[in-house]
XYZ file of C-alpha atoms in Angstrom:
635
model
C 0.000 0.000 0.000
C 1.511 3.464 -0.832
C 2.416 5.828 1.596
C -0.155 8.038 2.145
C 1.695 11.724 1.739
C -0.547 13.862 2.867
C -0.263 12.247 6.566
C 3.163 13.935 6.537
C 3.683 18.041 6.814
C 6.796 18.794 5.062
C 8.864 19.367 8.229
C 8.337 15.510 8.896
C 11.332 13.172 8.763
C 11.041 9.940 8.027
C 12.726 7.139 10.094
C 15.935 7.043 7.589
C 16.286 10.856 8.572
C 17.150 10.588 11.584
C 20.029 11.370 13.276
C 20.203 8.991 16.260
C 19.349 5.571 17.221
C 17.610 5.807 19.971
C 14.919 8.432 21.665
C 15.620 10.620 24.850
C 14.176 8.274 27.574
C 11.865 9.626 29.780
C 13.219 12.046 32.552
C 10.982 10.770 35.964
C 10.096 12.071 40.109
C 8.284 10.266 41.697
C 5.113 12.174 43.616
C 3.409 9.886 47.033
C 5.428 7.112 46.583
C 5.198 5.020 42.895
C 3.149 7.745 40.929
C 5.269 8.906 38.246
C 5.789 12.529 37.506
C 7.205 13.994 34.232
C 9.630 16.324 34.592
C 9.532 16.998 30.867
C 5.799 18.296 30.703
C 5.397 18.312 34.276
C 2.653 16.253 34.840
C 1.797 13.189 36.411
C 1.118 9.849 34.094
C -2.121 9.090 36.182
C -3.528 10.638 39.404
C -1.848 9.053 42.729
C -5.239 8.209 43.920
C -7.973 5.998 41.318
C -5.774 5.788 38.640
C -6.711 2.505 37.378
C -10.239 3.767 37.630
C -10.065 6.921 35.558
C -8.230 4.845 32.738
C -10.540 1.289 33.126
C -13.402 4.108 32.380
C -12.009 6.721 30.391
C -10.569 4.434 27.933
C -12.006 0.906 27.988
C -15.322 1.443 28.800
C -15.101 4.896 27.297
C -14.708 2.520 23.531
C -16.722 -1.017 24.706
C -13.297 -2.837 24.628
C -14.238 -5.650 27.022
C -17.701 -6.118 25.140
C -15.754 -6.000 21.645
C -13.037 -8.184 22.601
C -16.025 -10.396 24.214
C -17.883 -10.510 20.571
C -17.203 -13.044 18.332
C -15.385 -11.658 15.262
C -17.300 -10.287 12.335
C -16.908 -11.695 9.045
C -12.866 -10.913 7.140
C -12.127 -9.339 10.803
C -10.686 -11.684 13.429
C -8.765 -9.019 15.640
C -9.304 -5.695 17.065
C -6.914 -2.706 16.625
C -6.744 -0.417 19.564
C -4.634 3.049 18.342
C -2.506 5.045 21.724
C -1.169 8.150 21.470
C 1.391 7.619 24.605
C 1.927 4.934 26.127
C 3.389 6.033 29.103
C 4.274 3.181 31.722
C 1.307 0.845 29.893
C -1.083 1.242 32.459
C -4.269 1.259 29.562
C -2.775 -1.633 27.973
C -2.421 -3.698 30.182
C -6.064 -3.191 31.353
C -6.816 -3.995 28.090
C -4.266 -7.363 28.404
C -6.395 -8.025 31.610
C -9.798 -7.590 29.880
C -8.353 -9.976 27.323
C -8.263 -12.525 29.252
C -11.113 -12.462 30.847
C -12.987 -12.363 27.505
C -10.896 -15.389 26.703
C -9.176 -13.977 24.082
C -12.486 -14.493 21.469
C -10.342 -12.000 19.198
C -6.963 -11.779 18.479
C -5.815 -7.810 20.194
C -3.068 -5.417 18.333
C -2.023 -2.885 19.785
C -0.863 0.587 18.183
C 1.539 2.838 20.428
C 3.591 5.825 20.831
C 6.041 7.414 23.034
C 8.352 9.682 22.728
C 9.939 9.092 25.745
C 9.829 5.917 26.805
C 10.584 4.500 30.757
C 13.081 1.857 31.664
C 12.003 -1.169 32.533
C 13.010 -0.639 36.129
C 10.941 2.512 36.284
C 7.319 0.885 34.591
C 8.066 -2.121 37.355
C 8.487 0.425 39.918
C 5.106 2.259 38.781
C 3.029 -1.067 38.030
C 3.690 -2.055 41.517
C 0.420 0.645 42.827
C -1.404 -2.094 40.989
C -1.372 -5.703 42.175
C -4.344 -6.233 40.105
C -2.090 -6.071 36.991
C 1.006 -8.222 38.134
C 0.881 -11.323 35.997
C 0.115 -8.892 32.278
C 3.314 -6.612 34.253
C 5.264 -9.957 34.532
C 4.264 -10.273 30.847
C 5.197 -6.987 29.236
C 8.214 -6.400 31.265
C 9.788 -9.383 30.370
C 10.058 -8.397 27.022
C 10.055 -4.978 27.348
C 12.786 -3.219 25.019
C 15.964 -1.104 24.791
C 15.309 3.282 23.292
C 15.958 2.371 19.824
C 13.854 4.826 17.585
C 10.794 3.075 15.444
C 8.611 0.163 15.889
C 9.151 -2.759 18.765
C 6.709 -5.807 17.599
C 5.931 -7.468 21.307
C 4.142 -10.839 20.762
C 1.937 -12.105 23.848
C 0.846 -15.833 22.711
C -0.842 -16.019 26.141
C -2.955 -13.431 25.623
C -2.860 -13.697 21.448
C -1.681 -9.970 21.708
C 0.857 -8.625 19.746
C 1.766 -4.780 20.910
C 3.684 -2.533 18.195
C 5.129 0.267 20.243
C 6.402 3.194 18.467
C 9.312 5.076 19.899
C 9.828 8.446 18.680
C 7.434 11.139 17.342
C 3.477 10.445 17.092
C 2.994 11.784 13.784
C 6.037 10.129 12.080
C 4.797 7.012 13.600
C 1.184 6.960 12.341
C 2.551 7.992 8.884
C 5.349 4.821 9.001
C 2.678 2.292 10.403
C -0.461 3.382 8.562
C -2.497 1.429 11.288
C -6.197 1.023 10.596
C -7.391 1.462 14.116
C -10.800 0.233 15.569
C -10.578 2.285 18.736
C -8.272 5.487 19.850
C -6.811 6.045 23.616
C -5.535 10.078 23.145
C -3.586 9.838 25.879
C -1.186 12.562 25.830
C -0.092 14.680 29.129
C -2.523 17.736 29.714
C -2.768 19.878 26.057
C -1.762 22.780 27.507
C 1.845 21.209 28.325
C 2.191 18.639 25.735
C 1.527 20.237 22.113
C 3.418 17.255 20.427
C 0.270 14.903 21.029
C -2.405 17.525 20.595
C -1.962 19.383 17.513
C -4.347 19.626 14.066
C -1.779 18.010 11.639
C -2.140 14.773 14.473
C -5.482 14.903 14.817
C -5.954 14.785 11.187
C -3.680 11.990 10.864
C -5.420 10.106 13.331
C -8.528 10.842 11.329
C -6.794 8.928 8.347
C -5.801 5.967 10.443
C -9.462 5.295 11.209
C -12.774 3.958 9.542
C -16.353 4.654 9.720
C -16.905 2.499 13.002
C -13.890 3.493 14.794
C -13.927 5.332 18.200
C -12.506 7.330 20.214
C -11.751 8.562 24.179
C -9.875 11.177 25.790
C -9.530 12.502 29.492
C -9.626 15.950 28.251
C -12.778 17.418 27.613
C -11.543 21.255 26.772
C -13.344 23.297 24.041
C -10.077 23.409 21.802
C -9.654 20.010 21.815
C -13.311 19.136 21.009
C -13.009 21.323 18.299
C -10.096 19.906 16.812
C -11.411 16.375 17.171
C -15.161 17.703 15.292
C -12.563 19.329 12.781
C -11.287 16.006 11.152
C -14.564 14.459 11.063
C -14.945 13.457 14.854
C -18.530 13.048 16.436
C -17.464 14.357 19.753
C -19.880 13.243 23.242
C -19.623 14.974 26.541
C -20.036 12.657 29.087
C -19.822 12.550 33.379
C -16.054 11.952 34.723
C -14.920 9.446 36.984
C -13.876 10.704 40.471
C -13.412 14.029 40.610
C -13.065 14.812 36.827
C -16.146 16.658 35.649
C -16.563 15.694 32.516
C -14.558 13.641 29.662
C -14.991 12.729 25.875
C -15.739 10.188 23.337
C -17.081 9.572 20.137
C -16.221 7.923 16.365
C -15.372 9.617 13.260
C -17.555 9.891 10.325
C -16.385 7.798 7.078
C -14.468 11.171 5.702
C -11.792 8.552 4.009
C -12.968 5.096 2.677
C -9.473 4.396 1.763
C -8.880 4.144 5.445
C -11.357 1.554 6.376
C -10.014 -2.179 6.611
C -10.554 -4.427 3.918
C -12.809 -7.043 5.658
C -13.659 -9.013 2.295
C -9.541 -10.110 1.712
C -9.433 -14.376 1.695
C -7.235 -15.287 4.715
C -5.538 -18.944 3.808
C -6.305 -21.718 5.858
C -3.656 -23.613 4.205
C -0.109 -22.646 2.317
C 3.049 -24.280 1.081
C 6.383 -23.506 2.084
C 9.373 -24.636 -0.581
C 12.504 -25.134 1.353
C 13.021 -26.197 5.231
C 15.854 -24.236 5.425
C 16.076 -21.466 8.512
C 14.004 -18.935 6.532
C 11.282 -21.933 5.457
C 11.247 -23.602 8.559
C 10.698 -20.237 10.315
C 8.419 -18.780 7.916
C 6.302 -22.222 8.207
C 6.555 -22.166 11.950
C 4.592 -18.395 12.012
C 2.059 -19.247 9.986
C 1.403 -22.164 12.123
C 1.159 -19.896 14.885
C -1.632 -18.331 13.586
C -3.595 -21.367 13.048
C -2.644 -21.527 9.336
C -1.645 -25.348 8.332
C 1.608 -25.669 6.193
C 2.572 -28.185 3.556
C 6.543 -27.784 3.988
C 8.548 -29.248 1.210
C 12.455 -29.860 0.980
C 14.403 -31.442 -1.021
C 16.744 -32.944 1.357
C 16.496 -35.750 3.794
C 16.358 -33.026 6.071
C 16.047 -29.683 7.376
C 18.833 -26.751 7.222
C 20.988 -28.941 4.826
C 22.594 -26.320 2.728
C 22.866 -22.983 2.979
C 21.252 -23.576 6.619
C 23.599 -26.179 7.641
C 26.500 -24.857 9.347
C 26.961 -25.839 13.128
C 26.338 -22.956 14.348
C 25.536 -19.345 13.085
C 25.317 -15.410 14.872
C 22.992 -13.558 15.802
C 25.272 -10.091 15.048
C 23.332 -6.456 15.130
C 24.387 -4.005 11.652
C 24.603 -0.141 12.313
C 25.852 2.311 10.081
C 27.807 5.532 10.244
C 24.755 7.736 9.598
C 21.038 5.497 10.696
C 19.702 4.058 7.436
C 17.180 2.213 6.524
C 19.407 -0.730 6.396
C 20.397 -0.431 9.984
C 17.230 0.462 11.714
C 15.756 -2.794 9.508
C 18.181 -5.383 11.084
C 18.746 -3.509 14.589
C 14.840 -3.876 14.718
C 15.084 -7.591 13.048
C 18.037 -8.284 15.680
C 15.988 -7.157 18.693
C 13.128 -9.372 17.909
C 15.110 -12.199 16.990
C 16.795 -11.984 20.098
C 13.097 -12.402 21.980
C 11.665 -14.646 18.992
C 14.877 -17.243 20.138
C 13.969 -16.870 23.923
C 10.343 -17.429 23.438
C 11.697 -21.273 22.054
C 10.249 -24.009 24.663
C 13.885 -25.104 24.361
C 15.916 -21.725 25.820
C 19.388 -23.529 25.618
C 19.563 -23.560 21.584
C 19.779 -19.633 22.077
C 23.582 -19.297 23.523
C 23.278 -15.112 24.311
C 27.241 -15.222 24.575
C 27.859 -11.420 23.913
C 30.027 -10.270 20.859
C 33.058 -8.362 20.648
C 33.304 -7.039 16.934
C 36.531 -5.801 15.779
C 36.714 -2.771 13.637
C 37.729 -4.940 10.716
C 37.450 -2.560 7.978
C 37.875 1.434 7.476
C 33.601 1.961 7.655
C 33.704 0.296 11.432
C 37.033 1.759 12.357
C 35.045 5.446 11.787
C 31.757 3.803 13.449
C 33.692 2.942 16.353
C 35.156 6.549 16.603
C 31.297 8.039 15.660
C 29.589 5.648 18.208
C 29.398 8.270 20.764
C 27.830 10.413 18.537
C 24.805 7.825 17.156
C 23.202 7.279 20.968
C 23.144 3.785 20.022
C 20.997 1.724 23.131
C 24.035 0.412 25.356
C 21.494 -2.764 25.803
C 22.571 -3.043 21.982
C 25.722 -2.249 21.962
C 29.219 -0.222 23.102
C 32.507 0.092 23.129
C 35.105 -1.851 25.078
C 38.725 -0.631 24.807
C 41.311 -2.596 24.492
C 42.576 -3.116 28.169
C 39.394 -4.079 29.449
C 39.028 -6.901 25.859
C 42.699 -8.112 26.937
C 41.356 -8.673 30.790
C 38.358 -10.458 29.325
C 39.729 -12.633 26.953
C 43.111 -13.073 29.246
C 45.133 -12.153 25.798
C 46.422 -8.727 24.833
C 43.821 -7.466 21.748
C 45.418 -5.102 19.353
C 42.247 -2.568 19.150
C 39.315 -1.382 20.721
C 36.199 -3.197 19.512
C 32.541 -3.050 19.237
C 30.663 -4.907 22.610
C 27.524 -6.372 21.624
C 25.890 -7.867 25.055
C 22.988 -9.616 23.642
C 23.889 -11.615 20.540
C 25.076 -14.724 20.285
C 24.481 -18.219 18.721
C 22.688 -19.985 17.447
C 22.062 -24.401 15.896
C 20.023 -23.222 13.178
C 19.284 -26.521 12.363
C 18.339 -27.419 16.104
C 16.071 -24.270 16.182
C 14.078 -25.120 13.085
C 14.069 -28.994 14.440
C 12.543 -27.356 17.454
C 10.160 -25.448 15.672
C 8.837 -27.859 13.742
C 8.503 -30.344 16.750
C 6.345 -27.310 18.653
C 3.683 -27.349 15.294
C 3.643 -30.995 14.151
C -0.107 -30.450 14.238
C 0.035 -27.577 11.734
C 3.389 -28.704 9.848
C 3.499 -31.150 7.358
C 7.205 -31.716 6.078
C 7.507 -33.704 3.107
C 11.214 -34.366 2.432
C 13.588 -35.563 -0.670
C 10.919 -33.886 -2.614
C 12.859 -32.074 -6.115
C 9.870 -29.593 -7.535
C 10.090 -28.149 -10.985
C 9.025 -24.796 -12.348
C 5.577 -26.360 -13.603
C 5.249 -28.457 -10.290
C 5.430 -24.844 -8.426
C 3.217 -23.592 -10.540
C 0.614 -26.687 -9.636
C 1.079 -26.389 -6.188
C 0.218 -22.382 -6.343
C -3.070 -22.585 -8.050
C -3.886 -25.406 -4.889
C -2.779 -22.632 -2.170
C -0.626 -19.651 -1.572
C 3.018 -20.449 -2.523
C 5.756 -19.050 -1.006
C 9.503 -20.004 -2.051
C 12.132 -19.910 0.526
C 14.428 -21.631 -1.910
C 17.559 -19.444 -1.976
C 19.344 -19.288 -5.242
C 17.334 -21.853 -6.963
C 14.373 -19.689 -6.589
C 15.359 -18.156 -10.040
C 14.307 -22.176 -11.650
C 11.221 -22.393 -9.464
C 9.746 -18.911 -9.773
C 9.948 -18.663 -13.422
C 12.191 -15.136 -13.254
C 15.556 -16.543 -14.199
C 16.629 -12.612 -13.899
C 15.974 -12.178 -10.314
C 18.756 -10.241 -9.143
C 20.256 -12.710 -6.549
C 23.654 -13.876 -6.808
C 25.237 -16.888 -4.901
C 27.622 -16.125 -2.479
C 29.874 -19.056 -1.637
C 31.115 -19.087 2.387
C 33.699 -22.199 3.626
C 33.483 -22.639 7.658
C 36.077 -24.916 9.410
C 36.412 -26.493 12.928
C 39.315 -26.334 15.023
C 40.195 -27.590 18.332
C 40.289 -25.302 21.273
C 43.660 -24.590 22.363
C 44.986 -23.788 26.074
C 44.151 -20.458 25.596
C 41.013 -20.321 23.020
C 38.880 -22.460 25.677
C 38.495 -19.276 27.643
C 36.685 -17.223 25.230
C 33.037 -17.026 25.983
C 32.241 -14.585 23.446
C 31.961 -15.011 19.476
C 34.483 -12.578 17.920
C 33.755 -11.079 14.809
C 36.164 -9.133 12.463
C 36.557 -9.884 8.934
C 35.330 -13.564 9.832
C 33.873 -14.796 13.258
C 35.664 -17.580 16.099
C 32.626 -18.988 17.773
C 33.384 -19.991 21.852
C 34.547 -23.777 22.008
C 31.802 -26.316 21.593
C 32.651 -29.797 22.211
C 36.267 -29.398 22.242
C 36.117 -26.895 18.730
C 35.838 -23.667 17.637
C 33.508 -23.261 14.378
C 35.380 -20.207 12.450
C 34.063 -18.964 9.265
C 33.378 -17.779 7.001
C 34.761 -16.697 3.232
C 33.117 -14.793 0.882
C 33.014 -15.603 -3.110
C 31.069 -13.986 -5.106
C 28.864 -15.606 -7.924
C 31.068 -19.256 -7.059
C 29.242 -22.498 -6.999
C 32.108 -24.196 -6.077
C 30.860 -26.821 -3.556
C 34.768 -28.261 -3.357
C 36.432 -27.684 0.022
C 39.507 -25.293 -0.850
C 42.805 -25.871 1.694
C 44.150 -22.014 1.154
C 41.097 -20.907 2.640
C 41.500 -22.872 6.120
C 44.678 -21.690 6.548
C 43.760 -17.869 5.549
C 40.580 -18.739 8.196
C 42.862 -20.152 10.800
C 45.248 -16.777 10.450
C 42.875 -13.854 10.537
C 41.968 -13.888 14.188
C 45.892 -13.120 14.507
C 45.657 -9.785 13.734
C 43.222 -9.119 16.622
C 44.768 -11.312 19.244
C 48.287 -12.741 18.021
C 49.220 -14.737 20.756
C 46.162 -17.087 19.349
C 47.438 -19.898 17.330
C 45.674 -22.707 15.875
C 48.122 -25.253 13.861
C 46.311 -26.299 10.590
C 46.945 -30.212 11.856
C 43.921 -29.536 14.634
C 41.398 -28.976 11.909
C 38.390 -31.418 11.968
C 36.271 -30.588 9.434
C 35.814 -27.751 6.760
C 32.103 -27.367 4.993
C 30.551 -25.304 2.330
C 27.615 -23.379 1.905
C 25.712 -20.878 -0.439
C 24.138 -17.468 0.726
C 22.212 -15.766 -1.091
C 22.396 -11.963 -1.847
C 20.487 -9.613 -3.435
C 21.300 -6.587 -5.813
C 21.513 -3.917 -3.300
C 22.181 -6.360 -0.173
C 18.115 -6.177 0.785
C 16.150 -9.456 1.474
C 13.162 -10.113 -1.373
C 10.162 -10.602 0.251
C 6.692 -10.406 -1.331
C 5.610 -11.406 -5.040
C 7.024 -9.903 -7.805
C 4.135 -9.539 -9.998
C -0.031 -9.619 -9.761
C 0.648 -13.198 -10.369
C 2.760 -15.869 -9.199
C 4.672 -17.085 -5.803
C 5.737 -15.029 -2.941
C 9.203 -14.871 -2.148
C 11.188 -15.178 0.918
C 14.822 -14.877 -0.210
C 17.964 -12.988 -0.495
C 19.197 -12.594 2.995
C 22.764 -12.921 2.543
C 25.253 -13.444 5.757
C 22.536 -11.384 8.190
C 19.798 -14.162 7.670
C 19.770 -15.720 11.321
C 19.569 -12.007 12.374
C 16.741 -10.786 10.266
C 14.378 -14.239 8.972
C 12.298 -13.786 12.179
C 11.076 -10.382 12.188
C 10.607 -10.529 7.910
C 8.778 -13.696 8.294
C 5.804 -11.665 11.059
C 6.209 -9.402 8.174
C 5.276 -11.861 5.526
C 2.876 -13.684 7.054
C 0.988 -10.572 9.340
C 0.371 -9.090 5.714
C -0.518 -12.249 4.379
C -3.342 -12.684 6.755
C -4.242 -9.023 6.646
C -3.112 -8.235 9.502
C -0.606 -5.268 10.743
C 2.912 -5.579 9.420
C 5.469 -5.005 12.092
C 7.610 -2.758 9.577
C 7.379 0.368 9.343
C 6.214 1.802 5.579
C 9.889 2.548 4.422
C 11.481 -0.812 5.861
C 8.200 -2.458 3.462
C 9.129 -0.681 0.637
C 13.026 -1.126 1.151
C 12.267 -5.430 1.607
C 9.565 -5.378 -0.959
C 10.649 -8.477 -3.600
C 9.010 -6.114 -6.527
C 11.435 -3.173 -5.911
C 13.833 -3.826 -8.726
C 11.128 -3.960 -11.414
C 9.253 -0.674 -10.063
C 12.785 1.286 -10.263
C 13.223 -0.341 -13.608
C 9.370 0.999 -14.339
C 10.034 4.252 -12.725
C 13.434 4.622 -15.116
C 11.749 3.610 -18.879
C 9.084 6.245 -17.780
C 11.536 9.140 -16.840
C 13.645 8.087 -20.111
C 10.698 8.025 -21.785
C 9.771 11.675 -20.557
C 12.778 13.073 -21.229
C 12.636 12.019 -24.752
C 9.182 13.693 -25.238
């Protein structure tokens, strides 16, 4: 869907024009006890006394949420979209968690959010504590709750089958990057007279856009301007008695001004798809749509899963910044945060080993990241840097440089995972192995159910676009023993290559990179150039090329600009779920909610630019967008 402009005043930056990674965080008192207090628009979040009242009857019952979550779903609408303009320390949505599931979650909830300026965990556990009522849905959110980094967050609640999408950063730059279609509004901003971000026209008439013909809204604020500004963009704006002491409050829906906005309710949701290839990106993709009650026919043409390009040992979960924030870098710092919490989620926490990385500044763009980091307010949660006195204490070895420090990554089995995965939907999953598909077998299969090809470089045979641009990317990987000093490491280090912590007695180091080869032939050069490079880094380390057990190799799969391809490429024909190079443990998870929350009709976790950037049709709408500019130019 195309970006609606008009949401956007011209003094709007989009999320690749920002400067920084992450948003101020909120600056907090604390007034009685647990209330918080913002010092930035000096005001409280919720009055000390009745607080869960006002907002259980300002807000839920203020929009019928417990008797529309308690409704059975209407026809082409299974879930309900509640819209929040700040969320504060979560108090409303976790009421609306709460009323969840006492309705016995008859819908499936999203959640739309902002903040600007969000708490720390420590400081929403400290506020939640007032309310006892709430402590299992605090348990819940707080568990997962994330680091400052600027754009979307995609929370996933199975027990409550919630998913929250929490916006950090501005209001209006999030509503224009999400597009949400929202059933019901909380306008929760501080009081309008301190807090102009959240109660402005160009807002208000973006909220208007996000909304349908049946879509309400509630506010605490019942002041003349703001009912005004509400009636201005098509609001049908009710006075109605307080709770406590508050006099009066409002609510109301907004008129059908903008068909384009309502939700398509007549789109065919699949019962049933096939997934080619049970590689990591198959066997994730097929596990997600199982999540969502959608059955999966999951063909491979090995004896197993995660055989090829899937079938190292072991494989990193690594974040990707940039100099300047980019499009690329908020995509996988996003994809790398919810990976991180899509791996933890797995019944089986110990295939998820959250090591910690140390990242040399192999080349000259990370030796100037590592001088700019400073600069970039990237999350510390994500990542820092660690000089090289405290690396040489840590690794009990003197390091040569400073170096990136990235506490939550790690490794990862991939094949374990997807093994895991699949065990977890075995109702939902069928896998049908040693199964070798041509072009006019794919074609079959699509016209029986949605196809979608997770197939790598062979996706150019089975899609019937031999001039997809993906290119094979050949990568050797070769196991070492530990040595005296190696078995200390308990981080993966990363340079120009990666030394994962001893395993079994060996170190899996990796990986080459070739270009367009599909040579499967294990080459002895590149051992020993593997076996030297950590030398630079740390040259007391020495591994003696007679210690090698075993070399493999393996294919990625890159695309044109170094983008995954996800989505069809045409009106017609399969969807793909390619193209994600060396970054592919990092980023499968959070592409596949993508693919399969759009899929369903439901709300994609990616912002509009990360959609467009991902979008598998990009390279023939550029080519498109060129003929007609040459074609312009030559009128």
């Amino acid at each position: 869907m195309p970006l609606q402009r008009r949401l956007i005043p011209s003094d709007v930056k989009l999320l690749s024009a920002l400067t920084q990674y992450s948003v101020p965080e909120a600056e907090l008192s604390w007034k009685g006890g647990n209330t918080p207090f913002s010092e930035q628009f000096q005001d409280v979040y919720y009055p000390q006394e009745g607080g869960l009242e006002q907002a259980r009857a300002v807000f839920l019952e203020g929009n019928d949420i417990p008797q529309r979550l308690s409704a059975p779903p209407r026809s082409g609408s299974s879930y309900l979209q509640i819209g929040e303009l700040g969320f504060g320390v979560g108090l409303n949505f976790l009421l609306v968690l709460l009323a969840q599931k006492r309705a016995g979650a008859r819908r499936k909830l999203f959640y739309f959010s902002t903040e600007a300026h969000p708490a720390t965990a420590h400081e929403i556990e400290r506020a939640l504590t007032t309310f006892p009522e709430l402590r299992e849905e605090s348990t819940a959110l707080l568990k997962r709750w994330p680091c400052s980094l600027a754009g979307n967050h995609r929370i996933i609640l199975p027990e409550y089958d919630a998913v929250l999408d929490l916006f950090f950063g501005d209001a209006l730059l999030g509503l224009a990057e999400m597009e949400p279609k929202v059933d019901a509004w909380f306008l929760d901003g501080f009081d309008p007279r301190k807090n102009d971000s959240l109660w402005n026209e160009p807002l208000m008439e973006a909220v208007a856009r996000c909304s349908h013909g049946d879509t309400t809204f509630a506010t605490y604020s019942a002041a003349g301007w703001v009912r005004r500004m509400l009636e201005g963009v098509g609001g049908h704006v009710t006075k109605v008695p307080g709770p406590g002491r508050k006099r009066e409050t409002i609510r109301g829906n907004f008129s059908p001004r903008h068909p384009s906005s309502r939700r398509n309710l007549q789109g065919v949701i699949p019962e049933r798809v096939t997934v080619v290839g049970a590689g990591f990106a198959g066997g994730v993709l097929a596990s997600t749509f199982a999540s969502r009650g959608v059955a999966v026919d999951l063909i491979e043409r090995e004896s197993q899963p995660c055989t090829k390009a899937s079938g190292n040992a072991r494989g990193v979960i690594l974040p990707y910044i940039t100099r300047k924030p980019s499009l690329q870098s908020f995509l996988y710092l996003s994809a790398y945060l919810f990976s991180i919490q899509f791996l933890k989620e797995l019944r089986e926490h110990s295939l998820f080993q959250q090591t910690g990385i140390i990242h040399f500044p192999s080349t000259d763009r990370l030796r100037g990241l590592l001088e700019r980091l400073p600069e970039l307010a990237l999350p510390e949660a994500i990542g820092r840097r660690i000089g090289r006195d405290e690396l040489s204490e840590r690794l009990h070895t003197q390091a040569t440089s400073d170096a990136f420090c990235y506490p939550s990554g790690g490794w990862i089995s991939p094949r374990a995972v997807v093994q895991s995965l699949l065990r977890s939907a075995a109702d939902q999953i069928s896998l049908r192995t040693e199964r070798t598909l041509s072009q006019d077998q794919s074609e079959a299969l699509q016209r029986e159910s949605p196809l979608f090809l997770a197939t790598a470089y062979e996706t150019t045979q089975l899609s019937g676009s031999p001039d997809l641009p993906l290119e094979p990317v050949r990568g050797q990987v070769t196991h070492v023993k530990s040595t005296t000093l190696s078995q200390h490491f308990r981080e993966v280090l990363c340079y120009d290559g990666y030394l994962l912590p001893e395993h079994g007695g060996r170190h899996l180091i990796g990986a080459s990179y070739d270009h367009g080869s599909l040579d499967e032939a294990v080459r002895s050069e590149e051992d020993r150039e593997l076996l030297q490079k950590p030398k630079q880094w740390l040259p007391e380390l020495e591994f003696s090329a007679e210690t090698l057990s075993s070399s493999r190799v393996g294919f990625r799969t890159s695309t044109r600009d170094r983008l995954p391809m996800v989505g069809k490429i045409g009106e017609e024909g399969a969807e793909l779920f390619v193209g994600f190079g060396s970054r592919g443990f990092t980023s499968i998870p959070l592409l596949a909610e993508h693919l399969v929350s759009v899929t369903r009709g439901e709300p994609s976790p990616l912002p509009h630019s990360l959609r467009n950037a991902i979008a598998a049709d990009r390279f023939r709408r550029r080519r498109e967008a060129q003929h007609q500019s040459a074609a312009h130019n030559s009128n």
